[in-house]
Coordinates of C-alpha atoms in Angstrom, one line a residue:
Chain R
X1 CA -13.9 27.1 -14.0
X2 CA -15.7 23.9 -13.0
X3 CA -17.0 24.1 -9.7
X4 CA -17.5 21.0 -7.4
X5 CA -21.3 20.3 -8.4
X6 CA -20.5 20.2 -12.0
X7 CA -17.1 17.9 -11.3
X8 CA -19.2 15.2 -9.5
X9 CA -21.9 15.4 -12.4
X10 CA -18.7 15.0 -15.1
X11 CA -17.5 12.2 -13.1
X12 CA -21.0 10.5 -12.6
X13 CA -21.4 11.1 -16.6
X14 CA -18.1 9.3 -16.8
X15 CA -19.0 6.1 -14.5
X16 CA -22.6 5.7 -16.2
X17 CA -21.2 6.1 -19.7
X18 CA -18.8 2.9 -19.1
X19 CA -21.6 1.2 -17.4
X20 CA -23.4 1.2 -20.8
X21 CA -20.2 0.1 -22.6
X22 CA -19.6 -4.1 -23.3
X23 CA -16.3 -3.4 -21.5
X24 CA -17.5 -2.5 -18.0
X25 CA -14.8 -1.3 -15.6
X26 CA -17.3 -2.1 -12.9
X27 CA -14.7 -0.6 -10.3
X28 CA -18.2 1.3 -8.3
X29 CA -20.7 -1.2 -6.7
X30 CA -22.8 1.9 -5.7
X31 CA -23.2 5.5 -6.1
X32 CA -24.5 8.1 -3.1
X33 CA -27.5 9.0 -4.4
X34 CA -27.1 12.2 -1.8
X35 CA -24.3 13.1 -3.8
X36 CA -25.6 16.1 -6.1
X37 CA -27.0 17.4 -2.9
X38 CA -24.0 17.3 -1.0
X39 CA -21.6 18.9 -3.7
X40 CA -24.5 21.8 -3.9
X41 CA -23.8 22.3 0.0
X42 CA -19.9 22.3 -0.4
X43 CA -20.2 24.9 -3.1
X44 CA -22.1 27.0 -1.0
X45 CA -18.9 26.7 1.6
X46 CA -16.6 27.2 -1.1
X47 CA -18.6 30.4 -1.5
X48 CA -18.5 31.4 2.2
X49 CA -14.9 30.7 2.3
X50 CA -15.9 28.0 4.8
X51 CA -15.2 24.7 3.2
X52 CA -12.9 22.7 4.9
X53 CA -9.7 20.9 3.8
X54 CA -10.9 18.3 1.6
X55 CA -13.5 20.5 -0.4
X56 CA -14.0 19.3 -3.9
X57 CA -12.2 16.3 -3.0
X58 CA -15.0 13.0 -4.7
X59 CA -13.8 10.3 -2.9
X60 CA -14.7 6.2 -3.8
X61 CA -14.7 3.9 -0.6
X62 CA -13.7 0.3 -0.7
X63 CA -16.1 -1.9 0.1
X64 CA -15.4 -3.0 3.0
X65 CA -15.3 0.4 4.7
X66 CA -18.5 1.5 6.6
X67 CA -19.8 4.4 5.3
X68 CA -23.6 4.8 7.0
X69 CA -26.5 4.2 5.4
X70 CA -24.9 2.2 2.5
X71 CA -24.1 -1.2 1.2
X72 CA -21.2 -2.4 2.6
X73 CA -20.8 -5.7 1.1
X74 CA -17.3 -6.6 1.1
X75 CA -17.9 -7.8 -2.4
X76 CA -19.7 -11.1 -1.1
X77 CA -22.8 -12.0 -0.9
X78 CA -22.6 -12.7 2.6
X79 CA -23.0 -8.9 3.6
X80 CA -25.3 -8.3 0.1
X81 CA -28.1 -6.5 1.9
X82 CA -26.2 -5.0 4.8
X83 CA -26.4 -1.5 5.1
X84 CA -23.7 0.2 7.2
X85 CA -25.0 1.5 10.6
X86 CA -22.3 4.0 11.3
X87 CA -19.7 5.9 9.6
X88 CA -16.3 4.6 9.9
X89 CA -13.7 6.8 11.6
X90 CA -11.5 7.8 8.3
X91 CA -15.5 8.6 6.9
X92 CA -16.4 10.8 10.0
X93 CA -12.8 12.9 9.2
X94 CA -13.5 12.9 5.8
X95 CA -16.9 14.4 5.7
X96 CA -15.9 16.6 8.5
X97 CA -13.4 18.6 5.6
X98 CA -16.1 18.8 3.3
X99 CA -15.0 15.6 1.6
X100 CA -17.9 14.4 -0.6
X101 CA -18.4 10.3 -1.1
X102 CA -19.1 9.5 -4.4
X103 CA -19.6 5.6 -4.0
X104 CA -18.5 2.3 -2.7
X105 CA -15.9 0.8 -5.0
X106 CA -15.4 -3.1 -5.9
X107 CA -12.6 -5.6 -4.2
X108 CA -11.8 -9.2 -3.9
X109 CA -14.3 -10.6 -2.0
X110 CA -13.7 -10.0 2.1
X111 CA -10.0 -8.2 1.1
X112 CA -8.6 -12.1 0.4
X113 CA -7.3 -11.5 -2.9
X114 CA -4.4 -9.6 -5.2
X115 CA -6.5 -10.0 -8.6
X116 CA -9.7 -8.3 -8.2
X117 CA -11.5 -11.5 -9.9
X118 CA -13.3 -13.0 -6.7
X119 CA -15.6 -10.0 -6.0
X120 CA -19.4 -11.9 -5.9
X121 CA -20.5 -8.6 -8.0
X122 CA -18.3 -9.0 -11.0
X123 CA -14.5 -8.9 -11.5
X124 CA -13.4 -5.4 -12.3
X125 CA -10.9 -4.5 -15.3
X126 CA -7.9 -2.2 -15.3
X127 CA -8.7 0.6 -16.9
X128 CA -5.2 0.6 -18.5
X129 CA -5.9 -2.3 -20.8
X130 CA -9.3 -3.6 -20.1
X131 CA -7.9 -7.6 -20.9
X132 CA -5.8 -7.7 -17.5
X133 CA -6.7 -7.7 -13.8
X134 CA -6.2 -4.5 -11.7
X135 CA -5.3 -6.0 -9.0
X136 CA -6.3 -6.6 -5.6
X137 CA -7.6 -6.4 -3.3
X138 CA -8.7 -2.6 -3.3
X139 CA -9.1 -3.4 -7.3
X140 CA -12.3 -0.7 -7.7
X141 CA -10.5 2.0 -5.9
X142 CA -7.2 1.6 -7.9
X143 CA -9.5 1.2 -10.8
X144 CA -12.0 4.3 -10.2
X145 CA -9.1 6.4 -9.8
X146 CA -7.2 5.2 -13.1
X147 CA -10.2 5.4 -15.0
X148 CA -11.5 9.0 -14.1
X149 CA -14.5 7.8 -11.9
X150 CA -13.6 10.3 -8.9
X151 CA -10.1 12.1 -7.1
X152 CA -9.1 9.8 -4.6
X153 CA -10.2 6.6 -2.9
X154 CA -9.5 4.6 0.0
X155 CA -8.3 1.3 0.2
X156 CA -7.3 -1.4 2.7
X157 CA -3.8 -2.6 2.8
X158 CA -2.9 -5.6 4.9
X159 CA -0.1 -7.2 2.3
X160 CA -0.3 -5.1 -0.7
X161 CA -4.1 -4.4 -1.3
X162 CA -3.5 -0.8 -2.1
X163 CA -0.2 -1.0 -3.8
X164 CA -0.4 -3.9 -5.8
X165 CA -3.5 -2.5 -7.7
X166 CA -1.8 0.9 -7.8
X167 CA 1.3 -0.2 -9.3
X168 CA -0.7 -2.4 -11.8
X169 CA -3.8 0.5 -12.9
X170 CA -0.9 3.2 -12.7
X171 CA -1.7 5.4 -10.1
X172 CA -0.1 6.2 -6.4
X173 CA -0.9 3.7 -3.0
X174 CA -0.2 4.5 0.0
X175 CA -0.1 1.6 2.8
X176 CA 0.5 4.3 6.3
X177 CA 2.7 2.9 9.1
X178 CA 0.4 0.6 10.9
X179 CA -1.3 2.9 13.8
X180 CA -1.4 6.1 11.7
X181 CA -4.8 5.7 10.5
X182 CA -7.7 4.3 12.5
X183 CA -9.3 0.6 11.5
X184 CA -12.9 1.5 13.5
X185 CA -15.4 0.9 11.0
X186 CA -12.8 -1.3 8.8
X187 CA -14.4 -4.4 8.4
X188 CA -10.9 -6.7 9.2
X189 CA -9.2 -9.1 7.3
X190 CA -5.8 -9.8 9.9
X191 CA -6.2 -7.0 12.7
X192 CA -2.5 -7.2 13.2
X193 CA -1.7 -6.0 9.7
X194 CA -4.6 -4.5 7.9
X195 CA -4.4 -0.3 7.3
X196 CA -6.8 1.8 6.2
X197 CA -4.9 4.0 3.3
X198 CA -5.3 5.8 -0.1
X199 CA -5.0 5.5 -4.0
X200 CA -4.8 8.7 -5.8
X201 CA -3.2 10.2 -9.2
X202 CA -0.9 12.6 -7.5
X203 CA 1.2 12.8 -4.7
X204 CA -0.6 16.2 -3.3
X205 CA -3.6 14.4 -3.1
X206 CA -2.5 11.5 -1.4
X207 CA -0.9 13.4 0.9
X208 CA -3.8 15.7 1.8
X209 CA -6.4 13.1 2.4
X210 CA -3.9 11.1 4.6
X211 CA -3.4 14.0 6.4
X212 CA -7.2 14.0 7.2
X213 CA -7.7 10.4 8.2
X214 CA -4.6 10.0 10.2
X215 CA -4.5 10.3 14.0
X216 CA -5.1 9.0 17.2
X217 CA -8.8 7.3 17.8
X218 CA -10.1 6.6 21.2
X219 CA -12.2 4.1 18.8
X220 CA -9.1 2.2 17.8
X221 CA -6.7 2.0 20.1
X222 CA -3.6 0.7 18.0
X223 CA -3.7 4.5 17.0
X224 CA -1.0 7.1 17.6
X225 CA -0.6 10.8 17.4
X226 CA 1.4 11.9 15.0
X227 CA 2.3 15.2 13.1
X228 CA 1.5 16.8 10.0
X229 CA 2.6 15.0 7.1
X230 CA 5.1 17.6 4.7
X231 CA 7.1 17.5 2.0
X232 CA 10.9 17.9 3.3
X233 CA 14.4 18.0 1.2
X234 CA 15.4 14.7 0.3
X235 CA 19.5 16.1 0.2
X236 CA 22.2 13.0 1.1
X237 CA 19.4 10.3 2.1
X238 CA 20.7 6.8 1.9
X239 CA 18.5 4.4 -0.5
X240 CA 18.9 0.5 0.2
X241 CA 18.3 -1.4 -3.1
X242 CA 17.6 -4.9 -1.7
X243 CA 18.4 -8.1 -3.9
X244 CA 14.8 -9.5 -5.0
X245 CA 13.5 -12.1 -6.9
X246 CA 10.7 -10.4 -9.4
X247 CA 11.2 -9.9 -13.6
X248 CA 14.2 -9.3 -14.9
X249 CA 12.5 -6.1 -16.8
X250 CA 10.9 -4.9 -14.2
X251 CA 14.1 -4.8 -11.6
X252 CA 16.2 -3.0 -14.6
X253 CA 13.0 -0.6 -15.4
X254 CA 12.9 0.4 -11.0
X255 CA 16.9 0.1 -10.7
X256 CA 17.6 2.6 -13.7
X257 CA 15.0 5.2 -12.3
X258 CA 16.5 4.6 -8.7
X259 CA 19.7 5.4 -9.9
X260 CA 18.8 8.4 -12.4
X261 CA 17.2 10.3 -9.7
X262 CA 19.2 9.5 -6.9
X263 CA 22.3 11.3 -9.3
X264 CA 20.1 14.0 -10.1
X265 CA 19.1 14.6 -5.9
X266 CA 22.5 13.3 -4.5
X267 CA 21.3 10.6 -2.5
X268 CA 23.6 7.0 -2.1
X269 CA 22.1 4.3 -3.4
X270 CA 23.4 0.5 -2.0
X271 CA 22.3 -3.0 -3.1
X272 CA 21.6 -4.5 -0.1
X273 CA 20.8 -8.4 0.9
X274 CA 17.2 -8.2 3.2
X275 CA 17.1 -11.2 5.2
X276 CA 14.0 -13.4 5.4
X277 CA 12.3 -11.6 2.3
X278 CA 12.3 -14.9 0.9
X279 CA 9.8 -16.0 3.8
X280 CA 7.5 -12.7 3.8
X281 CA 4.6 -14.9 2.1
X282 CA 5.2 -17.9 4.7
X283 CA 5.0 -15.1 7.3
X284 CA 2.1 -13.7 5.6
X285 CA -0.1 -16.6 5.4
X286 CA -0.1 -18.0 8.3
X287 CA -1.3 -15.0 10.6
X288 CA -3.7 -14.0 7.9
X289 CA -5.6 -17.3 8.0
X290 CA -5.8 -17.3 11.5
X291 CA -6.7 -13.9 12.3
X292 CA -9.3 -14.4 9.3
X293 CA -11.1 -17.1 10.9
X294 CA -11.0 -15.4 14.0
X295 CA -12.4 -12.4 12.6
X296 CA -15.5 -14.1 10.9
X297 CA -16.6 -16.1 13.4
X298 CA -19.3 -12.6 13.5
X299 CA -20.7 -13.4 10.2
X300 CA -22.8 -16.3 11.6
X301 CA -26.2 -14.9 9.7
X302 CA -27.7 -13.7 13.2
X303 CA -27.8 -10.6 13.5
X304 CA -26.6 -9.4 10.3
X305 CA -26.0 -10.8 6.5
X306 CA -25.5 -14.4 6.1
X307 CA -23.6 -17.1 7.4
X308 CA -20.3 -16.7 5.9
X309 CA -19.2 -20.3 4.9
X310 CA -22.4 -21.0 3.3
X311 CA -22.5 -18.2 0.9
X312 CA -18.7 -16.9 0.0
X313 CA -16.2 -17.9 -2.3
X314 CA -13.4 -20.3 -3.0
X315 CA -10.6 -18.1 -1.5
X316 CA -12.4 -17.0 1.5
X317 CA -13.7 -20.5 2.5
X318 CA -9.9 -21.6 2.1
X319 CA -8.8 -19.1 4.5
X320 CA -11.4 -20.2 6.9
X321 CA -11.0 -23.9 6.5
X322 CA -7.0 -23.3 7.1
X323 CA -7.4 -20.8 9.9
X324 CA -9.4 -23.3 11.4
X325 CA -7.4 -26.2 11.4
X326 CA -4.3 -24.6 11.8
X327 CA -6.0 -22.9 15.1
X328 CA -6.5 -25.9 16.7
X329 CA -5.3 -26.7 20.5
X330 CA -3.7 -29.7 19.1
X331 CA -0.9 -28.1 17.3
X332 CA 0.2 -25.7 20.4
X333 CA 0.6 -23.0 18.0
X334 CA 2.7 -24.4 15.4
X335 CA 1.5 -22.8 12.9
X336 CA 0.2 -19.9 14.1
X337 CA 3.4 -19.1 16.6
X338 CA 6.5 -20.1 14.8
X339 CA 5.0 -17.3 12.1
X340 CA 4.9 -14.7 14.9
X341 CA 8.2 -15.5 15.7
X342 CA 9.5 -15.1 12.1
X343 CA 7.7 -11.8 12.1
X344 CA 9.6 -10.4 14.6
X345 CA 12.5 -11.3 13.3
X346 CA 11.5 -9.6 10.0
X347 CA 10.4 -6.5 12.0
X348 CA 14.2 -6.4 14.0
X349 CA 15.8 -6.9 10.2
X350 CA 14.0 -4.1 9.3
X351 CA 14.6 -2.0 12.0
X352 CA 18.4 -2.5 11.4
X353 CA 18.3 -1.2 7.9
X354 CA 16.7 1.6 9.2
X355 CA 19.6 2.5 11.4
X356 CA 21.7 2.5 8.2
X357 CA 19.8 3.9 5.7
X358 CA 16.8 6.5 5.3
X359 CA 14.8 4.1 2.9
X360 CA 14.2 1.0 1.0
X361 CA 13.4 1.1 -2.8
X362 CA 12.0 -1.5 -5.0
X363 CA 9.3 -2.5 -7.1
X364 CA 5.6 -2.7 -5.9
X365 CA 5.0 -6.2 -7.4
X366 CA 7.1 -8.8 -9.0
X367 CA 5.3 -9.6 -12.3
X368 CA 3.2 -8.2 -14.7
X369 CA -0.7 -8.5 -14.1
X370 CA -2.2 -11.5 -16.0
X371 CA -5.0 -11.6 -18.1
X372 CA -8.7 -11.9 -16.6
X373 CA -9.9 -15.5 -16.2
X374 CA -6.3 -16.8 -16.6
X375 CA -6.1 -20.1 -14.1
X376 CA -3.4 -19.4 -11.6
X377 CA -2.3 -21.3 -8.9
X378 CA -3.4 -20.4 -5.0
X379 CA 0.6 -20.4 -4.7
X380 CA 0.8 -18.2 -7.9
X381 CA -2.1 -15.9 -6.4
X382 CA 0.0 -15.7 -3.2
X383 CA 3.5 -14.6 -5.2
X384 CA 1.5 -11.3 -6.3
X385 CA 2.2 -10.2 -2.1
X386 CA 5.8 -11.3 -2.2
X387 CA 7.2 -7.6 -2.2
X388 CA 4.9 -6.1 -0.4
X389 CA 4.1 -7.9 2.4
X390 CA 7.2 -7.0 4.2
X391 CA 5.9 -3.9 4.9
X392 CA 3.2 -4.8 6.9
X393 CA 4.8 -7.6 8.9
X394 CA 7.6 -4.5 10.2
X395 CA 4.5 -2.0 10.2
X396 CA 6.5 0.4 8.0
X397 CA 5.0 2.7 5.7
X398 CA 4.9 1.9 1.8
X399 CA 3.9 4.0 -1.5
X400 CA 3.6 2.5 -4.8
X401 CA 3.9 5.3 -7.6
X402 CA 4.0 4.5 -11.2
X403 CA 7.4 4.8 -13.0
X404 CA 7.4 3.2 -16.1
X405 CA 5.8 0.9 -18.3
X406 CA 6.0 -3.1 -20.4
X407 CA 4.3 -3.0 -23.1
X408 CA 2.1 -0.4 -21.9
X409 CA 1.4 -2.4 -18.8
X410 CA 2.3 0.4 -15.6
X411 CA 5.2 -0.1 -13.3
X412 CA 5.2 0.9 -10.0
X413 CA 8.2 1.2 -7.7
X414 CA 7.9 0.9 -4.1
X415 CA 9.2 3.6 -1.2
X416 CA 9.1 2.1 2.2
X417 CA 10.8 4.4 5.5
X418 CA 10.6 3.5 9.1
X419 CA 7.9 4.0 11.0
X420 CA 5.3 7.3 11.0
X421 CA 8.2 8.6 8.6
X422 CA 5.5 9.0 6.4
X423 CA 6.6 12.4 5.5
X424 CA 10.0 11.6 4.0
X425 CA 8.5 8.4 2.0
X426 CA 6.3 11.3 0.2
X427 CA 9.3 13.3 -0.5
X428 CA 10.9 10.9 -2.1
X429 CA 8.1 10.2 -3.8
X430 CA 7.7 13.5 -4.8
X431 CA 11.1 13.5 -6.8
X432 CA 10.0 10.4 -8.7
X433 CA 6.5 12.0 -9.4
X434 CA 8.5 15.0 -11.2
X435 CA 10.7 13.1 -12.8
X436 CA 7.9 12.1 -15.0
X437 CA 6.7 15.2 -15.7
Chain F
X1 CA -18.9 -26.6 -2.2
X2 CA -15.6 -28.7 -1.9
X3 CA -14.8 -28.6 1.5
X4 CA -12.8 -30.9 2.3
X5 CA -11.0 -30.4 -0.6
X6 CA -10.3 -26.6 0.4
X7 CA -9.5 -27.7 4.2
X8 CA -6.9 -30.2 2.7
X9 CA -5.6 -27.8 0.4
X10 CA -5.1 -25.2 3.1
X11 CA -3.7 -27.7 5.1
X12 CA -1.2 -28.5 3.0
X13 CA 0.0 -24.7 1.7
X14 CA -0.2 -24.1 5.4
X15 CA 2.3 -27.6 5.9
X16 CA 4.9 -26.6 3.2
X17 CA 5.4 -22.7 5.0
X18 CA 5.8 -23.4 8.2
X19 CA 8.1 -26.1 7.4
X20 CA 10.4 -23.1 5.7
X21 CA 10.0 -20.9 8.7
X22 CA 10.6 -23.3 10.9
X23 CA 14.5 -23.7 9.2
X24 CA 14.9 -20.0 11.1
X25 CA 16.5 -20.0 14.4
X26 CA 14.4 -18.3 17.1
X27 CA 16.7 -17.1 20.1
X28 CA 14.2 -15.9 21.9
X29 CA 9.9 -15.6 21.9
X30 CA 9.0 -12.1 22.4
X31 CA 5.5 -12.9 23.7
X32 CA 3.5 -11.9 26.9
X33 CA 1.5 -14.7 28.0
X34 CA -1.6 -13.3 29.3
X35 CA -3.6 -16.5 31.2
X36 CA -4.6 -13.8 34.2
X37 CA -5.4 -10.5 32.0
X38 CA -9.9 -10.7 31.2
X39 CA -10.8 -7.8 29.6
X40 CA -13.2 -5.3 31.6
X41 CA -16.8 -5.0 30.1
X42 CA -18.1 -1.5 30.9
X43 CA -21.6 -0.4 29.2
X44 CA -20.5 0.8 26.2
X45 CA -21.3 4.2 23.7
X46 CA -24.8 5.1 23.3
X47 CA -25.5 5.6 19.6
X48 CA -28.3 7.8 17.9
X49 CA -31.5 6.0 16.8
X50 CA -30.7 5.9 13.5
X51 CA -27.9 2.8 14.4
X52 CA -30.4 0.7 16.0
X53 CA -33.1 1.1 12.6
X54 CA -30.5 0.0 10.3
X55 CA -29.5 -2.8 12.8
X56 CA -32.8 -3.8 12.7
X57 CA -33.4 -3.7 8.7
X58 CA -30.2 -5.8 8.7
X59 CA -31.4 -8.5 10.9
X60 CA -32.4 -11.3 9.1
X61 CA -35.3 -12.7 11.8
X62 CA -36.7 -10.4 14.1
X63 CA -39.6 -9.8 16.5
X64 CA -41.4 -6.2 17.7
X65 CA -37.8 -5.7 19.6
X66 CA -36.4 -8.5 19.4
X67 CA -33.7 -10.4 16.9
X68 CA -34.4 -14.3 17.0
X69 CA -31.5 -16.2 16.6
X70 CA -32.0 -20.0 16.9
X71 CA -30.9 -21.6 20.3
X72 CA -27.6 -24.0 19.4
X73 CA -24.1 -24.4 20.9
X74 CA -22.2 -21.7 20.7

């Protein structure tokens, strides 16, 4: 049997054998070069029966997740040559089980993206088929796991960065309720919505390292306590089936499985109208620009990196430019206001669903990933979020797990519960995972 | 860069979605205006001296202890 020295070498054999292939990947900006080292120390654990929970566990980290002493670029060349003081809270955790760090994976530049094109490092492929976009914006840690480049990864989720490349590489995303896992050391996109969460093959595994990150930080004090996350029986749940606009295919491809398993595990399934999902991306936007600006107003090439609107790309200059203006004193917060207000309407919407039914199923994304280099619209770019944003605006949790297949392009269908319900989300998720078996 | 052209463009995908939430009918704000509230400074953590090297490397202009940034209005 393998042990965990010889695993990391197979899967830095794997990662340097694509790198010399025409058809990068190009989902890992940058290996730990303290890896081998590390692995040799957790075998030695292993072999003292004193390795923690997450032993053997090679991990990829977005990029925009400070892990110390590396690059933590967020794709951009803004950051190109910063090196990450400290170790972000969900990395402290991690290493504390014995979890080992195997590199820092590719995004969309700064998190503002749902295509994994903008990265200032080179887009990254799916590893599916190597002609379409993995998504965004965690697109290297969707891809890294798809292609065999590690275990697990962490993402960044604020409206569908972890389950939007999930559903489109194949693989599980899980965005937590928002306060399960701390952001200290995430470097933010919208501080209101971003979450630190995690891309894996299985369910077990997702499961397991959430179970590590999660929990209450003096550091970040949006966090809460909360218990072990467990598999439960799923007997006589409720499912809401909300109406949605998405492909035709894909709604019959998520409704049939919906439907298949909830006979097969005796849950009720309703079709359900969700008011306001039709405004989630006019939510969305708003509040990310603004909380975008605000947050960059550090990159000002002082004391670190460069200054941001001199160096970054198209998307994240847009976001500035509008968060900006749409900032301004002049408009007494029309912009910025009337989308909070909407949000919490959203939030209350869901909330009542909640009192009804145990969860809301439906798919992850609403089209098909397009193929590299194809010109899309910003308004296109944006429709990418239009399923999964809802799930940050009420907080909830979401899980994207792969159910199906067009053309050999993945599917993945979306389970959302209420708040820190994270554990029945996974046990629902659970019964879709076997159902592929 | 375009910037003008990005601002406008912004501007304007930021025009048409507000003018579709602003069709929804808000009862009620549920926001805490906060003129009074300042946050407290306090001194913060103390970190190892390992945080203030890479600080350091990172700095793009810097001086014995010192980073320089240039004087201008904040």
């Amino acid at each position: 049997m393998e042990n965990i020295l010889e695993k990391v070498e197979r899967y830095l054999k794997e990662i340097e054998k694509n790198n010399k292939k025409g058809k990068k990947i190009n989902a890992i900006l940058q290996i730990n070069e303290n890896i081998l080292e590390e692995a040799k120390i957790v075998d030695e654990k292993i072999k003292r029966k004193e390795a923690g929970k997450l032993a053997g566990k090679v991990i990829a980290v977005k990029a925009n997740i400070n892990v110390k002493g590396m690059n933590i670029n967020c794709a951009s060349k803004v950051l190109e040559n910063y090196i990450a003081p400290y170790d972000a809270s969900v990395i402290e955790r991690i290493k504390k089980e014995d979890g080992l760090i195997i590199g820092i994976a590719n995004m969309d530049e700064f998190a503002c993206g749902s295509s994994g094109e903008t990265s200032a490092f080179g887009f990254t492929r799916n590893p599916i088929n190597l002609e379409l976009i993995p998504g965004g914006s965690s697109s290297g840690s969707a891809a890294a796991v798809g292609a065999g480049f590690c275990d697990v990864s962490l993402g960044s989720d604020t409206g569908g960065s972890i389950r939007n490349p999930a559903s489109h590489c194949g693989v599980i995303g899980v965005k937590p309720t928002y306060g399960l896992v701390s952001r200290y050391g995430l470097i933010d996109l919208a501080m209101s919505l971003d979450q630190i969460g995690v891309i894996s093959k299985n369910v077990n595994d997702s499961l397991l390292l959430l179970n590590v990150i999660k929990g209450k930080d003096k550091k970040d004090p949006t966090t809460f306590e909360s218990k072990e996350i467990k598999i439960r029986e799923t007997e006589k749940i409720k499912i809401a089936l909300p109406e949605i606009k998405a492909d035709e295919k894909i709604k019959e491809i998520v409704n049939e499985k919906v439907y298949e398993i909830a006979k097969r595990e005796k849950w009720d399934v309703e079709k359900i109208k969700l008011k306001y999902i039709d405004l989630a991306i006019q939510t969305y936007y708003p509040i990310v620009y603004v909380e975008f600006f605000s947050a960059t107003r550090k990159f000002d090439g002082r004391r670190f990196g460069k200054k941001i609107e001199e160096y970054c790309g198209e998307e994240v200059l847009r976001r500035i430019l509008g968060g900006a203006e749409i900032s301004k004193a002049e408009y007494k917060g029309k912009y910025y206001r009337t989308a909070l207000n909407v949000r919490n309407l959203i939030t209350k919407e869901i909330e009542k669903v909640f009192l009804k039914y145990d969860s809301i199923i439906m798919p992850t994304v609403p089209k098909l990933p397009h193929k590299i280099g194809t010109k899309l619209s910003v308004e296109e770019m944006y429709d990418y979020d239009a399923l999964t944003i809802i799930a940050n605006l009420a907080q909830i949790p979401a899980i994207s797990i792969p159910i199906g297949s067009i053309n050999d392009i993945p599917i993945g269908l979306q389970i959302m519960t209420k708040r820190f319900d994270e554990s029945l989300m996974f046990s629902i998720a659970k019964k879709f995972e076997e159902s592929q078996k | 860069m375009e910037i003008e052209k990005y601002k406008e463009e912004a501007k304007e995908i930021m025009d048409k979605f507000v003018k579709a939430l602003e069709k929804v009918s808000i009862e009620q704000e549920n926001f805490v205006e906060r003129d009074e509230d300042r946050r407290v400074e306090e001194a913060g953590e103390s970190s190892d001296n390992s945080f203030r090297e890479i600080m350091f490397l990172n700095a793009p202009l810097k001086k014995e202890d010192f980073i320089i940034a240039e004087k201008k209005k904040w």
